[in-house]
C-alpha atoms as one frame of an Amber mdcrd trajectory, in Angstrom:
protein
  -3.862 -25.445  20.051  -1.725 -25.085  16.909  -3.287 -22.980  14.349  -2.547
 -22.800  10.579  -3.296 -19.965   8.144  -2.311 -19.082   4.619  -1.380 -15.619
   3.441  -1.507 -14.958  -0.261   1.167 -12.357  -1.072   4.890 -11.943  -1.876
   5.842  -8.435  -0.954   7.245  -6.603   1.937   3.617  -5.949   2.950   3.056
  -9.793   2.867   6.087 -10.357   5.108   4.864  -7.710   7.545   1.369  -9.355
   7.834   2.932 -12.782   8.220   5.251 -11.378  10.948   2.136  -9.751  12.680
   0.472 -13.242  12.895   3.454 -15.056  14.400   4.447 -12.240  16.566   1.214
 -11.741  18.376   0.072 -15.449  18.352   2.582 -18.029  19.481   0.292 -20.904
  18.350   0.000 -19.941  14.707   2.016 -21.214  11.643   1.697 -19.091   8.588
   1.967 -20.602   5.113   2.949 -17.704   2.828   2.473 -18.104  -0.929   4.347
 -17.464  -3.093   6.148 -15.799  -0.133   9.856 -15.468   0.116  12.233 -18.608
   0.144  14.994 -16.590   1.744  12.997 -16.067   4.882  14.325 -18.161   7.759
  11.501 -17.589  10.321  10.483 -21.159  11.479   6.743 -20.328  11.645   6.516
 -18.470   8.292   6.648 -21.252   5.687   6.946 -20.066   2.066   4.959 -21.897
  -0.548   6.558 -20.906  -3.864   4.251 -23.084  -5.919   1.351 -20.710  -5.166
   0.938 -18.183  -7.946  -0.623 -14.742  -7.501  -2.217 -15.063 -10.968  -3.641
 -18.567 -10.601  -6.017 -19.303  -7.594  -5.914 -23.054  -8.794  -2.429 -23.260
  -7.341  -3.564 -22.246  -3.945  -6.495 -24.657  -4.159  -4.122 -27.518  -4.878
  -1.934 -26.574  -1.925  -5.006 -26.265   0.413  -6.226 -29.692  -0.732  -3.152
 -31.298   0.747  -2.595 -28.676   3.512  -5.830 -27.592   5.191  -5.736 -24.253
   7.075  -8.285 -22.476   9.178  -8.540 -19.516   6.840  -6.793 -17.692   3.969
  -5.877 -14.122   4.026  -5.483 -12.626   0.513  -3.549  -9.395   0.757  -2.027
  -8.802  -2.703  -4.045  -6.573  -5.241  -2.869  -8.557  -8.249  -4.491 -11.637
  -6.800  -7.575  -9.843  -5.576  -8.095  -8.103  -9.028  -8.666 -11.622 -10.702
 -11.107 -12.895  -8.116  -8.680 -14.937  -5.989 -10.841 -14.595  -2.866 -14.060
 -15.445  -4.801 -12.578 -18.603  -6.211 -11.311 -19.823  -2.818 -14.629 -19.139
  -1.240 -16.525 -20.881  -3.999 -14.478 -24.012  -3.087 -15.548 -23.816   0.531
 -12.547 -22.061   2.104 -12.818 -19.437   4.831 -11.298 -16.243   3.162 -10.443
 -12.839   4.361 -10.090 -10.538   1.306 -12.387  -8.385  -0.887 -14.190  -9.836
  -3.824 -13.115  -8.917  -7.395 -16.031  -6.560  -7.683 -14.956  -4.877  -4.362
 -11.365  -4.769  -5.381 -12.419  -2.720  -8.498 -12.474   0.283  -6.157  -8.701
   0.170  -6.686  -8.342  -1.601 -10.010 -10.504   0.973 -11.786  -9.669   4.537
 -10.824 -12.864   5.742 -12.476 -14.959   3.234 -10.404 -13.290   4.487  -7.183
 -14.080   8.086  -8.051 -17.721   7.312  -8.813 -18.046   5.440  -5.557 -16.574
   8.436  -3.694 -19.073  10.828  -5.273 -22.137   8.691  -4.864 -21.488   7.826
  -1.210 -20.339  11.258   0.061 -16.607  10.811   0.364 -15.023  14.111  -0.443
 -12.598  13.924  -3.470 -11.065  16.072  -6.209 -12.985  17.126  -9.254 -12.341
  14.725 -12.127 -13.418  13.489 -15.526 -12.658  10.160 -17.330 -11.676   9.730
 -21.048 -11.486   6.975 -23.585 -10.336   9.232 -26.384  -6.846  10.914 -26.137
  -7.808  13.990 -28.170 -10.742  14.756 -25.700  -8.422  14.302 -22.846  -5.714
  16.638 -24.304  -8.444  19.318 -24.955  -9.794  18.953 -21.360  -6.384  19.620
 -19.626  -6.347  23.054 -21.271  -9.929  23.938 -20.388  -9.963  23.335 -16.607
  -8.968  26.201 -14.263  -6.605  23.952 -12.155  -3.469  21.851 -12.334  -4.100
  18.187 -13.104  -3.140  14.689 -12.138  -3.454  12.242 -15.043  -4.022   8.624
 -13.972  -4.386   5.488 -16.025  -7.532   3.729 -15.083  -6.093   0.302 -14.112
  -3.203  -1.131 -12.173   0.427  -0.508 -12.959   3.305  -2.783 -11.962   5.489
  -0.130 -10.273   2.830   2.293  -8.958   3.643   4.743 -11.618   0.103   5.130
 -12.983  -0.409   8.591 -11.721   1.402  11.654 -13.171   1.190  14.851 -11.091
   1.349  17.880 -13.382   1.822  21.582 -12.862   0.996  22.987 -16.290  -1.368
  22.004 -19.018   1.538  21.225 -21.269   2.863  18.675 -18.714  -0.749  17.199
 -18.515  -0.991  16.840 -22.264   2.438  15.052 -22.328   1.094  12.681 -19.610
  -2.062  12.012 -21.712   0.146  11.272 -24.749   2.316   8.936 -22.769  -0.565
   6.800 -21.688  -2.037   6.882 -25.207   1.206   5.602 -26.720   1.409   2.884
 -24.093  -2.208   1.744 -24.206  -3.341   2.127 -27.770  -6.941   1.141 -28.225
  -7.221   0.425 -24.484  -6.682   4.070 -23.613  -8.641   4.924 -20.491  -7.509
   7.750 -18.053  -9.012   9.743 -15.227  -7.929  13.327 -15.046  -8.431  14.982
 -11.730  -7.813  18.297  -9.993  -4.368  18.399  -8.294  -4.746  18.549  -4.488
  -2.283  20.398  -2.311  -1.448  19.531   1.239   0.008  16.678   3.212  -0.982
  13.176   2.328  -2.273  10.770   4.957  -2.611   7.018   4.567  -5.675   5.604
   6.490  -6.142   1.951   7.172  -8.833  -0.268   8.638  -9.719  -3.815   8.951
 -13.244  -4.625   7.645 -15.561  -7.571   8.197 -18.303  -6.672   5.714 -20.405
  -4.845   8.255 -18.037  -2.772  10.430 -14.362  -1.804  10.780 -11.418  -1.501
  13.185  -9.157   1.394  12.441  -5.376   0.915  12.307  -2.826   3.601  12.774
  -2.295   6.084  10.047   0.881   6.642   8.146   2.702   9.122   5.862   4.102
   7.577   2.640   7.012   8.869   0.544   5.917   7.959  -3.076   8.414   9.950
  -5.094  11.499   8.303  -6.408  14.022  10.877  -5.600  15.205  12.960  -2.637
  13.203  16.190  -2.065  10.047  14.481  -3.292  11.391  14.835  -6.800  10.789
  12.330  -9.666   7.716  10.425 -10.447   5.406   8.336  -8.318   6.333   4.719
  -7.487   5.061   2.044  -5.192   6.748   3.833  -2.224  10.246   4.574  -1.130
   9.416   4.699   2.583   6.992   5.575   5.243   6.381   6.978   8.776   3.908
   5.703  11.331   2.001   7.039  12.977   1.305  10.039  10.687   3.125  13.032
  12.216  -0.039  15.251  12.200  -2.344  12.644  13.786  -4.364  13.706  16.821
  -7.560  12.504  18.586  -9.581  15.106  16.688  -8.067  14.117  13.299  -8.937
  10.473  14.011 -12.517  11.301  14.622 -12.532  13.410  11.502 -11.148  10.436
   9.475 -13.846   8.223  10.829 -16.726  10.676  10.167 -15.601  11.942   6.744
 -13.865   8.858   5.285 -14.395   5.528   6.996 -18.040   5.668   8.002 -19.236
   6.768   4.575 -17.008   4.098   3.046 -18.702   1.501   5.020 -22.145   2.701
   4.289 -21.349   2.729   0.598 -20.023  -0.766   0.598 -23.146  -1.931   2.405
 -25.363   0.091   0.037 -23.726  -1.507  -3.018 -23.666  -4.928  -1.375 -19.992
  -5.278  -2.049 -18.337  -8.380  -0.317 -15.430  -6.641   1.383 -13.397  -8.128
   4.207  -9.778  -7.477   5.066  -7.770  -4.297   4.836  -8.776  -1.145   3.144
  -6.277   1.702   2.497  -7.677   5.230   1.802  -5.230   7.589   0.476  -6.241
  11.039   1.311  -4.854  14.606   1.463  -5.147  16.995   4.291  -6.014  20.198
   2.360  -6.900  23.683   3.529 -10.551  22.765   2.757 -10.570  19.519   4.648
  -9.905  15.852   4.016 -10.004  14.745   0.391  -9.800  11.117  -0.950  -7.051
  10.643  -3.447  -7.918   6.961  -4.013  -9.266   3.919  -2.373  -6.978   0.715
  -2.290  -8.291  -2.748  -1.568  -5.314  -3.880   0.631  -2.778  -2.495   3.106
  -0.252   0.008   1.749   3.291  -1.062   0.962   5.606   0.445   2.389   3.139
   1.592   5.074   2.491  -1.892   6.357   6.093  -2.246   7.394   5.919   0.877
   9.452   2.353   0.346  10.862   1.938  -3.326  11.548   4.992  -3.740  13.906
   3.317  -1.422  16.364   0.255  -3.783  16.819   0.167  -5.796  20.074  -3.329
  -7.304  19.581  -3.505 -11.043  18.769  -4.047 -10.775  14.906  -5.285 -14.290
  14.562  -8.157 -13.419  17.017  -8.855 -10.257  15.048  -9.183 -12.289  11.932
 -11.571 -14.699  13.778 -13.661 -11.623  14.613 -13.585 -10.594  10.888 -14.899
 -14.055   9.916 -17.597 -13.812  12.616 -18.472 -10.226  11.495 -17.668  -8.915
  15.057 -14.689  -6.709  14.215 -16.537  -3.684  15.536 -16.433  -5.187  19.085
 -12.721  -5.487  19.081  -9.986  -3.080  20.430  -6.706  -2.540  18.780  -3.591
  -2.423  21.104  -0.525  -0.705  19.928   2.752   0.559  21.352   3.806   4.080
  21.472   6.776   4.023  19.211   7.422   5.929  16.050   8.689   3.901  12.994
  10.432   4.970   9.920  10.780   2.437   6.994  13.142   2.939   4.079  12.936
   0.891   0.931  16.195  -0.426  -0.597  15.738  -0.796  -4.278  17.717  -2.308
  -7.143  19.432   0.607  -8.788  21.818   0.636 -11.653  24.973  -1.497 -11.399
  26.901   1.220 -13.324  25.296   4.619 -13.605  28.246   5.801 -15.761  27.594
   3.156 -18.356  24.790   4.287 -20.818  24.045   0.687 -21.811  23.476  -0.432
 -18.208  20.079  -1.182 -16.934  18.724   2.030 -15.240  17.428   0.326 -12.206
  14.052   0.424 -10.482  11.739   2.174 -10.996  13.331   3.969 -14.003  13.319
   0.895 -16.242  15.134  -2.463 -16.529  17.013  -3.662 -13.464  19.315  -6.565
 -12.758  18.467  -9.411 -10.377  20.554 -11.939  -8.539  22.817  -9.429  -6.753
  24.236 -10.804  -3.549  22.944  -9.263  -0.318  25.332  -8.906   2.587  25.003
  -7.632   6.095  21.466  -8.838   6.935  22.782 -10.662   9.979  24.437  -7.473
  11.271  21.167  -5.588  11.614  20.400  -5.093  15.300  16.755  -6.385  15.717
  16.489  -4.227  18.912  16.825  -1.168  16.840  15.310  -2.076  13.427  13.436
  -4.772  11.507  14.122  -6.000   8.075  11.268  -7.065   5.795  11.890  -8.939
   2.633  10.189  -7.661  -0.613  12.066  -9.251  -3.443  14.676 -11.575  -2.059
  15.597 -15.045  -3.385  18.329 -17.512  -2.705  21.257 -18.525  -4.931  22.413
 -22.036  -5.453  24.294 -21.917  -2.219  21.343 -20.581  -0.214  22.642 -17.052
   0.112  20.233 -14.118  -0.223  20.208 -12.247  -3.510  18.034  -9.389  -4.951
  15.042 -10.538  -7.061  13.082  -7.504  -8.071  12.776  -3.624  -7.863  12.171
  -3.087  -4.207  14.334  -5.557  -2.359  14.179  -4.869   1.273  12.513  -2.549
   3.855  14.502  -1.418   6.912  12.287  -0.217   9.735  13.779   1.802  12.572
  11.803   2.333  15.703  12.103   4.851  18.528  10.427   7.090  21.023  10.629
  10.178  18.565  10.688  10.546  14.752  14.355  11.671  14.934  15.310   8.433
  16.841  13.375   6.234  14.501  15.036   7.758  11.398  18.490   7.639  12.887
  18.179   3.929  13.772  16.813   3.141  10.321  19.663   4.692   8.532  22.254
   3.499  10.995  21.135  -0.117  10.293  20.887   0.423   6.528  24.629   1.157
   6.607  25.155  -2.416   7.565  23.431  -3.778   4.448  24.654  -3.803   0.865
  24.183  -5.329  -2.540  25.442  -4.123  -5.962  23.351  -1.217  -7.215  21.659
  -0.630  -3.844  19.613   2.615  -3.934  17.470   4.399  -1.454  16.208   7.732
  -0.543  18.276   9.531   2.213  15.519  11.745   3.315  12.625   9.628   4.379
  11.026  11.115   7.403  12.187  14.635   6.640   9.022  16.776   6.927   8.569
  19.635   4.534   5.856  22.281   4.598   2.967  21.266   2.455   2.269  23.377
  -0.724  -0.895  24.842   0.660  -2.194  26.928   3.570  -3.197  23.647   5.317
  -2.829  23.525   9.095  -4.486  21.503  11.806  -6.490  24.551  12.714  -7.524
  25.091   9.086  -8.676  21.508   8.864 -10.699  21.883  12.146 -12.337  25.039
  10.793 -13.180  23.395   7.442 -15.508  20.974   9.054 -17.057  18.240   6.876
 -16.081  19.155   3.303 -18.560  18.916   0.446 -18.268  16.151  -2.066 -16.512
  17.291  -5.246 -19.026  16.662  -8.044 -18.300  15.514 -11.532 -17.342  18.487
 -13.764
């Protein structure tokens, strides 16, 4: 039986999801829209005419190319009601509704959801007036994180601050950029080690996927601002059976209860970004899709037939399923489009610092040893001769796998050395573990028990 599905995405995460389908199910063909035209995998068929900002383009494709179901995994699409529109036209769809996706697209709504449904999170307040926000950061007795309420194109919508002066500058930056649309959430800065929690939901229950550790800062040593992610490790280096049960009890079970209580139509992946603090788990934010670059590190470990798992989602039977994974550690490193000439003050600074060039020829992809590392395409196009060229800020993700973290890291960076394009930039320290800025330890987490919900100030 030949099966056909459509994945709506166009990122490294999307490529990893498509790969998961075809790797675990030899009968499936995945249409991938808008996808990546540079991909040469025969059962992943890019559909460039599908647009993430226009569900009508997917409907036109589906009218001529029927599939069994559609998997919408891109937040830009979900935020405009892509899944809702396709369902309204009679298609089987996996993906949260626009209302459910607002848990990510509105930081304030995500925080309110946590407080109302017992998910522990940092103290916070929301503001529509810059002066009130500036005053607030000088009044609270803790360091702050200033977040714009909505989505940002490069994942730079959260500014982590140490002093009130830094927080005030962050408020002013958002005020200048947003004008009359100013809307920020200011929350207590959490200290500890982050953990990315993932699950596949069917609207009634969930199946937990492996956890990961994301490296969000742009520069080595976790310096620079936040971005969409410079690399990830999976599984999370601190994971244990006890921590898995704590994640279920403190995060995922209350999340599902809250979704049911609010009657939010939520199927597909959820990504809970959390912090392991000395006081227990705390939610940083809820995301209505898989993480990117975590997907590239987590999903290659899955051995369960993903098409069948999606069948279970549509039948609302995901709670009866078991997830099979291998025992390997994976380290993924993002290769980004940096400046073509860092010494030229007029040159584009590169991603995510500002403008970046595209169309840079990529060499060495065929030299990567697939037994040691995988390459996922994020922003890759083809030139007139069909050769791969860069087409965005994050271009490629190289994923090394090994029995240990050290082996996975070494394989990732060894294969990266075979790839090049003008201006290629990446962090050289993905996977290096530093002590968290807190007294957090696994023992402290266990002693903390179930943390209390942080109330509105």
